[in-house]
Coordinates of C-alpha atoms in Angstrom, one line a residue:
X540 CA -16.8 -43.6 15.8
X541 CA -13.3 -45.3 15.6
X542 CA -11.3 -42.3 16.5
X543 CA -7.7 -44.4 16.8
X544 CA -8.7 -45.8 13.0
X545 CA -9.1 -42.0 11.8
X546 CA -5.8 -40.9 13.0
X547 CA -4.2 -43.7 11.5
X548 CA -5.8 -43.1 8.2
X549 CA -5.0 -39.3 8.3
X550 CA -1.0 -40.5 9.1
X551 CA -1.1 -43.4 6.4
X552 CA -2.2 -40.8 4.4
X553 CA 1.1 -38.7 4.5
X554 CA 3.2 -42.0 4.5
X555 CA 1.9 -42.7 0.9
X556 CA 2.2 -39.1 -0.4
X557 CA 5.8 -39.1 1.1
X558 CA 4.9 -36.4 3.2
X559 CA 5.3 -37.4 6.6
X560 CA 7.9 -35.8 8.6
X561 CA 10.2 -37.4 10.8
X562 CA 11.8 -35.7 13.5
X563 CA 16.1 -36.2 13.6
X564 CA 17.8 -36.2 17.2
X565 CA 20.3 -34.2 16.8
X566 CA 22.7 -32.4 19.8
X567 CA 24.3 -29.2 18.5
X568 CA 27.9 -29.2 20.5
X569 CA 29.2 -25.7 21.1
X570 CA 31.7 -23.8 18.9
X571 CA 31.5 -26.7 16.8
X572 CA 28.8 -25.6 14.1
X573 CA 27.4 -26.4 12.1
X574 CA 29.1 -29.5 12.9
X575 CA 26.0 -31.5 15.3
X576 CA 25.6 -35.7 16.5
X577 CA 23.3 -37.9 14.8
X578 CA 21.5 -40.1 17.6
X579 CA 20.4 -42.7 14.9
X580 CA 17.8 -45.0 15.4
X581 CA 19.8 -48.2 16.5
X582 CA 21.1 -45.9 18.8
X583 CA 24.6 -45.0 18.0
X584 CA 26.1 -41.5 17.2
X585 CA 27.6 -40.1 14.0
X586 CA 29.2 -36.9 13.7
X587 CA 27.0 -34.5 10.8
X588 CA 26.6 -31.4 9.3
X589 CA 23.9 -29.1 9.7
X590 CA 22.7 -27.8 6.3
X591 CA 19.3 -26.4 6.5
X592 CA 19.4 -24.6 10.1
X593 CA 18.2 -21.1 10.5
X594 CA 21.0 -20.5 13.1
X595 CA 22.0 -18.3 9.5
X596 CA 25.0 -16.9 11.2
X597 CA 26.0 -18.7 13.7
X598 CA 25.0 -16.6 16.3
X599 CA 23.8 -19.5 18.9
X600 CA 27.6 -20.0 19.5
X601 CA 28.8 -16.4 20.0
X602 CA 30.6 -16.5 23.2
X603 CA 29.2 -12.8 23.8
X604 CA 25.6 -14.3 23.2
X605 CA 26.4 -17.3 25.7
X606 CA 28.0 -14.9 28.6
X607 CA 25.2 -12.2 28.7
X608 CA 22.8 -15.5 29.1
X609 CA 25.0 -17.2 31.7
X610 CA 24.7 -13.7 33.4
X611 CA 21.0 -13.4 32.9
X612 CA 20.7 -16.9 34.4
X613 CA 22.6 -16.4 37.8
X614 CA 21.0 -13.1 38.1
X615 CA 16.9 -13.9 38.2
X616 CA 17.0 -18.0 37.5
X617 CA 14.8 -19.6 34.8
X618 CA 12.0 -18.1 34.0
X619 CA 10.3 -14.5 33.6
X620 CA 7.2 -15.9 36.0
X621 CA 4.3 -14.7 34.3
X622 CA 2.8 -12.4 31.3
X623 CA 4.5 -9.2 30.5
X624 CA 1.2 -7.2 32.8
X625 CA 1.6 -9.8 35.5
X626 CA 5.5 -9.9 36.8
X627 CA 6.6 -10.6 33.8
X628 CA 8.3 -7.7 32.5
X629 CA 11.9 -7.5 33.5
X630 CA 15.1 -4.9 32.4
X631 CA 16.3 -7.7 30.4
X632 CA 13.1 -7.5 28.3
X633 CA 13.2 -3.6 28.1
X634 CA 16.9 -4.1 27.1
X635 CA 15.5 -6.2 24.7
X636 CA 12.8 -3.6 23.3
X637 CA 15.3 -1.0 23.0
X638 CA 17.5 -2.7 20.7
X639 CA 15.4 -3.8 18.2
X640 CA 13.5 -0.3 18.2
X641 CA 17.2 1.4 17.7
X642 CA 17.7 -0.9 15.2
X643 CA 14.8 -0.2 13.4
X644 CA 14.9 3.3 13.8
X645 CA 11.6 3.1 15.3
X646 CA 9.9 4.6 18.4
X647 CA 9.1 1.2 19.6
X648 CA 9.6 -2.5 19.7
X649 CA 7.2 -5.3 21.5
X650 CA 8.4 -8.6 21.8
X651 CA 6.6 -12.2 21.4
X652 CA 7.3 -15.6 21.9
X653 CA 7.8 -16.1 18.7
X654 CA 7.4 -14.0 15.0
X655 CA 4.7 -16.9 14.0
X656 CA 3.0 -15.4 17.1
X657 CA 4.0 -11.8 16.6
X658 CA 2.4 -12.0 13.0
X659 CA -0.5 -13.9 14.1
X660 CA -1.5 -11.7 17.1
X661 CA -0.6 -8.2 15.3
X662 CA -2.5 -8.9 12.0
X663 CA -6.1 -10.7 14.0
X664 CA -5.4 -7.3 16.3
X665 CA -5.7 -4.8 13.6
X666 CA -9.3 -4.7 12.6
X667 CA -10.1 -4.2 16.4
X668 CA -7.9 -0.9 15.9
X669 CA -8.6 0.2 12.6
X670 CA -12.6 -1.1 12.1
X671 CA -13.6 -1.7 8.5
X672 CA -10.1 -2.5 7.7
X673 CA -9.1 -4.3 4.6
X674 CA -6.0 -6.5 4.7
X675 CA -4.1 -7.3 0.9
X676 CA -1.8 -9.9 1.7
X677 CA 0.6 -11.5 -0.7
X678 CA -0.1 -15.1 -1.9
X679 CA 2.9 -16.7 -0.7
X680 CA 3.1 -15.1 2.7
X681 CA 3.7 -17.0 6.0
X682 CA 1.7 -19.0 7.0
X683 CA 1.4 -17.0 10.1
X684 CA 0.3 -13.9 8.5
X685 CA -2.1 -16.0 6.5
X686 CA -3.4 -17.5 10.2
X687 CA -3.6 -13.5 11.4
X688 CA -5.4 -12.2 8.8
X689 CA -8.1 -15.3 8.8
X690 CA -8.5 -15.0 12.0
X691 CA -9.0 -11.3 12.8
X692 CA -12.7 -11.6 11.0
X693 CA -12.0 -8.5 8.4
X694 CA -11.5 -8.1 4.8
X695 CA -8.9 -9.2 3.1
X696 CA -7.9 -9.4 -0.5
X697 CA -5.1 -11.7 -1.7
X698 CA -3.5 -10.2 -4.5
X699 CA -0.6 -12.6 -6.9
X700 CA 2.8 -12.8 -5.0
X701 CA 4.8 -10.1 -6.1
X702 CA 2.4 -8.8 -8.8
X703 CA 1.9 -4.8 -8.1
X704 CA -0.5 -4.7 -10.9
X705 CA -2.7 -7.1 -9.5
X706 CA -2.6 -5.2 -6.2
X707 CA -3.2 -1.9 -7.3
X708 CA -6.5 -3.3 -8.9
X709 CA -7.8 -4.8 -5.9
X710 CA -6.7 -1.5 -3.9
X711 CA -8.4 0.7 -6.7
X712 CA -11.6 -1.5 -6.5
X713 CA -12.4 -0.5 -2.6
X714 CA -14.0 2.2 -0.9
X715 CA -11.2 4.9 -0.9
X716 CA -12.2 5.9 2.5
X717 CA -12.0 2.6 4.3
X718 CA -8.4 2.0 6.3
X719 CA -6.6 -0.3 4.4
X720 CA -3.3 -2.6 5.3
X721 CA -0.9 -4.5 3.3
X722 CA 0.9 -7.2 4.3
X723 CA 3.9 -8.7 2.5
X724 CA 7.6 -10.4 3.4
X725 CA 11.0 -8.4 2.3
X726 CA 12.4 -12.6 1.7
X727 CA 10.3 -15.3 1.1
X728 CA 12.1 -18.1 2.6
X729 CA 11.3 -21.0 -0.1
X730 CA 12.3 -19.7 -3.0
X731 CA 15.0 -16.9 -1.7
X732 CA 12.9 -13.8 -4.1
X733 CA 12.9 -10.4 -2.5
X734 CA 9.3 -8.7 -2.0
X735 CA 9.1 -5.1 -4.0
X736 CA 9.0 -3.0 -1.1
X737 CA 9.5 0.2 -2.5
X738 CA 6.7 -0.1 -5.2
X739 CA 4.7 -1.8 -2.4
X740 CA 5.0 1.5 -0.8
X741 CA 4.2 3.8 -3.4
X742 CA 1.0 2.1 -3.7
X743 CA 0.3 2.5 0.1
X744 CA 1.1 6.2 -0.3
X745 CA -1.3 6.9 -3.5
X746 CA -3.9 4.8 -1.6
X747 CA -3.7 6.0 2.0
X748 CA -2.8 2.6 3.1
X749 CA -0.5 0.9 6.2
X750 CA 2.4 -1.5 5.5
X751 CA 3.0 -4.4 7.5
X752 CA 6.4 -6.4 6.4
X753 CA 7.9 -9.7 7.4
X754 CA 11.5 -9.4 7.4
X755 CA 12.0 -12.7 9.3
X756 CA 14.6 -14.3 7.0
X757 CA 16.7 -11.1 6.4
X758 CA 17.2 -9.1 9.9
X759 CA 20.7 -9.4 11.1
X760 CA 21.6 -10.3 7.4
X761 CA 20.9 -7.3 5.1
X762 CA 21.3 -3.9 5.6
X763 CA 24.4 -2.3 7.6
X764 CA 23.6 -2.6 10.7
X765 CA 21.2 -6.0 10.3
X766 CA 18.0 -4.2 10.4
X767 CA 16.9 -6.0 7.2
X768 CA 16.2 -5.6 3.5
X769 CA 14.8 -2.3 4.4
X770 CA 17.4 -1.1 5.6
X771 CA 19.6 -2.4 3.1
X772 CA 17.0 -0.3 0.8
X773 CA 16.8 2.8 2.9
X774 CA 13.0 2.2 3.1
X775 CA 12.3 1.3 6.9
X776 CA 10.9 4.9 7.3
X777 CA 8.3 3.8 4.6
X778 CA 7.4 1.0 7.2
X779 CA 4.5 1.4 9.6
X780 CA 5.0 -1.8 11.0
X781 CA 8.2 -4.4 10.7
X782 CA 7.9 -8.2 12.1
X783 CA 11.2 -9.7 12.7
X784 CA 12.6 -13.1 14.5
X785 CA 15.3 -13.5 16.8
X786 CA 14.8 -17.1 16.5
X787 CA 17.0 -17.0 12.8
X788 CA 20.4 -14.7 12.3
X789 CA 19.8 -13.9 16.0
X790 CA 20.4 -17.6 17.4
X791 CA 18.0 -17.3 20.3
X792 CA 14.6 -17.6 20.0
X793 CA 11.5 -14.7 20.3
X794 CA 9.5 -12.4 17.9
X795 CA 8.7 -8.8 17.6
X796 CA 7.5 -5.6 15.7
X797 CA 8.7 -2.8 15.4
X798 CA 6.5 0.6 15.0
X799 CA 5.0 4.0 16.5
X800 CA 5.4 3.5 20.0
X801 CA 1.0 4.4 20.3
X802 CA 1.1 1.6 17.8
X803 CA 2.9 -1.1 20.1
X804 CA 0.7 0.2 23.2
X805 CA -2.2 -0.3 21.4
X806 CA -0.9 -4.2 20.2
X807 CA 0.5 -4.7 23.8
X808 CA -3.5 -3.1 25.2
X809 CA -5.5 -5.3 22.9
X810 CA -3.7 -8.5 21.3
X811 CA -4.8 -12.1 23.1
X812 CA -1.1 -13.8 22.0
X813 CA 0.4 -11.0 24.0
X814 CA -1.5 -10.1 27.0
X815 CA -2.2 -14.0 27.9
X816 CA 1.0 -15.7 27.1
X817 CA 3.8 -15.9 29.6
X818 CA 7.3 -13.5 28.7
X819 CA 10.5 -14.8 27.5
X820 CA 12.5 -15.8 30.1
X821 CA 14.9 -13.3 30.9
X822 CA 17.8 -15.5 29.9
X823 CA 16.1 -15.7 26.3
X824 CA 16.1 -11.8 26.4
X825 CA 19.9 -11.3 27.4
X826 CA 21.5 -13.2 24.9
X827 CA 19.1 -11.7 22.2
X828 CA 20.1 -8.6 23.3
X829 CA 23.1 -9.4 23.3
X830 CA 23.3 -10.8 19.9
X831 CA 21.2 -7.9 17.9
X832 CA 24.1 -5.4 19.5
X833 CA 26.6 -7.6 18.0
X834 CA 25.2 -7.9 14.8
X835 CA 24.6 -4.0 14.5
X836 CA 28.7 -3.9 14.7
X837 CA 30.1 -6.9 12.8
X838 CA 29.2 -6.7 9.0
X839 CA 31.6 -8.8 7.9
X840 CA 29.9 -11.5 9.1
X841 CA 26.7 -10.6 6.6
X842 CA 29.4 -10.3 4.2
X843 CA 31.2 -13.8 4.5
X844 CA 27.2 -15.3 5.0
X845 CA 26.3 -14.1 1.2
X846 CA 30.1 -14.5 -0.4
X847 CA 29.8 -18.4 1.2
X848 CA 26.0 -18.4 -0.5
X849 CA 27.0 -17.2 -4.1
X850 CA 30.0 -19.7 -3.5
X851 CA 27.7 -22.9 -3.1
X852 CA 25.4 -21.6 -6.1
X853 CA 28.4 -21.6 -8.2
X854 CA 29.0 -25.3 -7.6
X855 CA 25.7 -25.9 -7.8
X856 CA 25.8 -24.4 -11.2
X857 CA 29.1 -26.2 -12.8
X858 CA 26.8 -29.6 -11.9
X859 CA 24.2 -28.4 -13.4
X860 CA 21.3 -28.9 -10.3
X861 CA 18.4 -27.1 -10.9
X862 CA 18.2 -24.6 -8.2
X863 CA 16.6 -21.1 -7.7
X864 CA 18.6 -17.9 -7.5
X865 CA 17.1 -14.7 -6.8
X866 CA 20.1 -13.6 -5.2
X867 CA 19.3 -14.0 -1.9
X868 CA 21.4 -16.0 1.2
X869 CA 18.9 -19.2 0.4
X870 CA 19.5 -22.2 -1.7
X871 CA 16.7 -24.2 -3.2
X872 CA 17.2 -27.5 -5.0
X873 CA 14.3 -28.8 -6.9
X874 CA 13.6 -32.1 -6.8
X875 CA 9.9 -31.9 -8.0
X876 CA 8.7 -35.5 -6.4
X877 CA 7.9 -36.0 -2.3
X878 CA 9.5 -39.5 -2.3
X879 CA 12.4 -38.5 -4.2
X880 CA 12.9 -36.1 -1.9
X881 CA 12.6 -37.4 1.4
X882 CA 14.9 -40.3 -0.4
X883 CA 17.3 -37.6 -1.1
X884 CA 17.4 -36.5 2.4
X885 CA 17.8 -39.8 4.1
X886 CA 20.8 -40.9 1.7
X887 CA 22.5 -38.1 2.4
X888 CA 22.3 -38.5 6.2
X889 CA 23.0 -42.3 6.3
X890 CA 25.7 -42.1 3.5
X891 CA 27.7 -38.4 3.5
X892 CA 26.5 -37.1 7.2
X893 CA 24.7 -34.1 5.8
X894 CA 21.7 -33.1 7.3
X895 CA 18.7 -31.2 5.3
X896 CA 15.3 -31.8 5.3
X897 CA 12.8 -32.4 2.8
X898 CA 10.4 -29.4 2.2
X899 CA 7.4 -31.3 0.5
X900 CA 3.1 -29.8 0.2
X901 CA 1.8 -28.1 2.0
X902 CA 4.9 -25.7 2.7
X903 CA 5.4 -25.7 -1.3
X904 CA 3.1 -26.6 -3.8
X905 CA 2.9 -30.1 -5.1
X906 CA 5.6 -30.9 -8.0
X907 CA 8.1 -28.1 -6.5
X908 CA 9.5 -30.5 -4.0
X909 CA 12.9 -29.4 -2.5
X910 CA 16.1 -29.5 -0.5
X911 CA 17.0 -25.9 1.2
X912 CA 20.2 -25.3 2.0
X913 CA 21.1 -22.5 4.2
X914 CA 25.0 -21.7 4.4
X915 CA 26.4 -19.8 6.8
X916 CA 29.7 -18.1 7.6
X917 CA 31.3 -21.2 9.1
X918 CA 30.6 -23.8 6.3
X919 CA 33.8 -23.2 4.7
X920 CA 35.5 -25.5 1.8
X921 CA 35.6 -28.1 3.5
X922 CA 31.5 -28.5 4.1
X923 CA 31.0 -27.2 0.7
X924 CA 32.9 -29.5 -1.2
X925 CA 31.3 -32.4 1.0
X926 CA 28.5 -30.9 0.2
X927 CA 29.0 -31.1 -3.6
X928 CA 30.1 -34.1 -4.0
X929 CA 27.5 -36.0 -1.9
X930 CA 24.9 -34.4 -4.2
X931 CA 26.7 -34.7 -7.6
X932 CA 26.9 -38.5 -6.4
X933 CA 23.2 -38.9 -5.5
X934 CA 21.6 -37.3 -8.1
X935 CA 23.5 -39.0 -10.3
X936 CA 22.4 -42.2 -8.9
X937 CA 18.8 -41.4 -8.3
X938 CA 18.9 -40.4 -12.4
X939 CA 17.7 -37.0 -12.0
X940 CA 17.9 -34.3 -14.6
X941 CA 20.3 -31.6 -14.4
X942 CA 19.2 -28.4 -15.7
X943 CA 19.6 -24.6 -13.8
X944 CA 15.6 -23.0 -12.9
X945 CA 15.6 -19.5 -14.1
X946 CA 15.2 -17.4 -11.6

């Protein structure tokens, strides 16, 4: 076997799809986002603009973030030193907990690396807890959630993303007595549509069933205090188990869920991704803290993030881009072709200094293609306009149709 030949072949492979994903050096200088440097690849540096970060708010700048880690990091050093059961498990971490289960208004809070393993651990745990569980999971969900329920060797059903009909049929078609879980996302993060959560959870109500949410892409964003579109909905008590990010609005990095505090011990007793893998340092914690506290006061800035969102759709619109709009803080451009896209992208880097990647199959399906752009509260006129024009230039050049999606 020719094992070099076979990775080549599965990387050519990408190359002439136009899916293969390169990797831009970029240095992100403080209080200057989303302005970032462009290390290009003959080695010089050009000043950019960060379009299609996650930092949503701008939160990996807040001086308050930056002096409660610089605090953190004199206090105990680097790292947290092992697993949360094995010295791992500091009063920056419990801080941490606190917060988020205030913010939730739930009993309890358990943090993770990361949401993608929060989702993954929480959802391949379940079944352990609840045996003879059956998981419905919406079709579009994260790719993390997808991983957890594969892996946690139950049922599951998939029912049609966003269709309640279709999972009421699939509910009504089980055993009424087995314990049942579904598993959807308030924002799904490549089109921008909003999950139905309440209907969601009058079905789990009529069928004696848990809900699990992903509200990744809208804590610190939506609600009054940041706790999500849940919040925003006055539905998080409808919620038996939230999954949220720091990673995003927050600025830092880390996941969690929020729930019963006997159902975080039982997670915290029986998960793999959280009993093996080493804590967040404690830095991490203290500025994620730090941020989620700050959020919980400032809604203005939630305000100016959607106000500088339905701004940039508006432009959009007058130029007549076809972009999706389900009123939500995230900005899909169709381009509908992998090469044009990527093309896109690079031209817009080499030739206007604005930086978004190309969101190409698997992470959409084939012939929906697309630039995401994520504004924030400090891309102001003078990024927007930039913005426009660069793309009312391009797509001119690169002959593309101009026609609004529906939403």
């Amino acid at each position: 076997m020719d094992y070099s030949a076979k990775l080549d072949a599965a990387i050519q492979r990408l190359h002439d799809e136009g899916r293969y994903r390169t990797f831009i050096d970029i240095e992100r200088r403080q209080g200057q986002f989303p302005r970032a440097v462009w290390t290009c690849p003959d080695g010089s540096e050009k000043e950019i603009t960060v379009w299609c970060g996650n930092d949503y708010l701008g939160m990996g700048q807040n001086p308050e973030v930056l002096a409660a880690m610089h605090e953190a990091l004199d206090a105990t050093g680097a790292g947290s030193g092992g697993t949360r059961n094995i010295s791992g498990t500091t009063v920056y971490h419990k801080r941490l907990e606190a917060e988020l289960a205030d913010l939730h208004g739930k009993e309890a809070a358990l943090l993770f690396t990361s949401a993608y393993i929060a989702n993954d651990a929480t959802l391949s745990t379940l079944p352990k807890l609840f045996p003879g569980l059956i998981i419905y999971s919406d079709a579009l969900n994260h790719a993390s959630m997808i991983e957890g329920v594969r892996r946690n060797g139950g049922a599951k059903r998939i029912f049609r993303h966003n269709d309640v009909a279709h999972l009421r049929e699939l509910l009504e078609a089980d055993d009424p007595e087995a314990p049942k879980l579904i598993a959807f996302e308030s924002i799904y993060s490549m089109d921008g549509d909003f999950g139905p959560i309440e209907e969601i959870c009058d079905l789990a109500d009529e069928f004696g069933a848990l809900t699990y949410i992903d509200e990744v892409h809208a804590v610190g964003m939506y609600g009054p205090r940041g706790a999500g579109v849940c919040e925003r909905d006055n539905l998080m008590h409808r919620i038996d188990i939230i999954n949220g990010t720091l990673a995003k609005a927050y600025g830092v990095m880390g996941g969690y869920i929020a729930a019963s505090a006997r159902m975080c011990d039982a997670i915290r007793s029986y998960a793999p991704g959280f009993i093996f893998t080493t804590s967040l340092p404690p830095v991490v914690a203290a500025g994620a803290a730090a941020s989620v506290a700050y959020l919980k006061r400032t809604p203005e800035l939630r305000e100016q993030h959607q106000m500088q969102a339905k701004i940039l759709k508006m432009r959009l619109k007058g130029l007549g881009l076809p972009f999706i709009d389900h009123g939500s803080h995230i900005v899909p451009v169709i381009v509908g072709d992998p090469v044009h896209t990527k093309k896109l992208s690079d031209m817009l880097l080499d030739q206007f200094g604005i930086y978004v990647q190309p969101i190409n199959f698997p992470t959409v399906p084939r012939g929906t293609e697309r630039l995401r752009f994520t504004p924030s509260p400090v891309h102001g006129p003078k990024e927007i306009d930039g913005l426009v024009r660069a793309m009312d230039e391009l797509w001119s050049h690169c002959a593309l149709n101009r026609a609004e999606l529906s939403a």
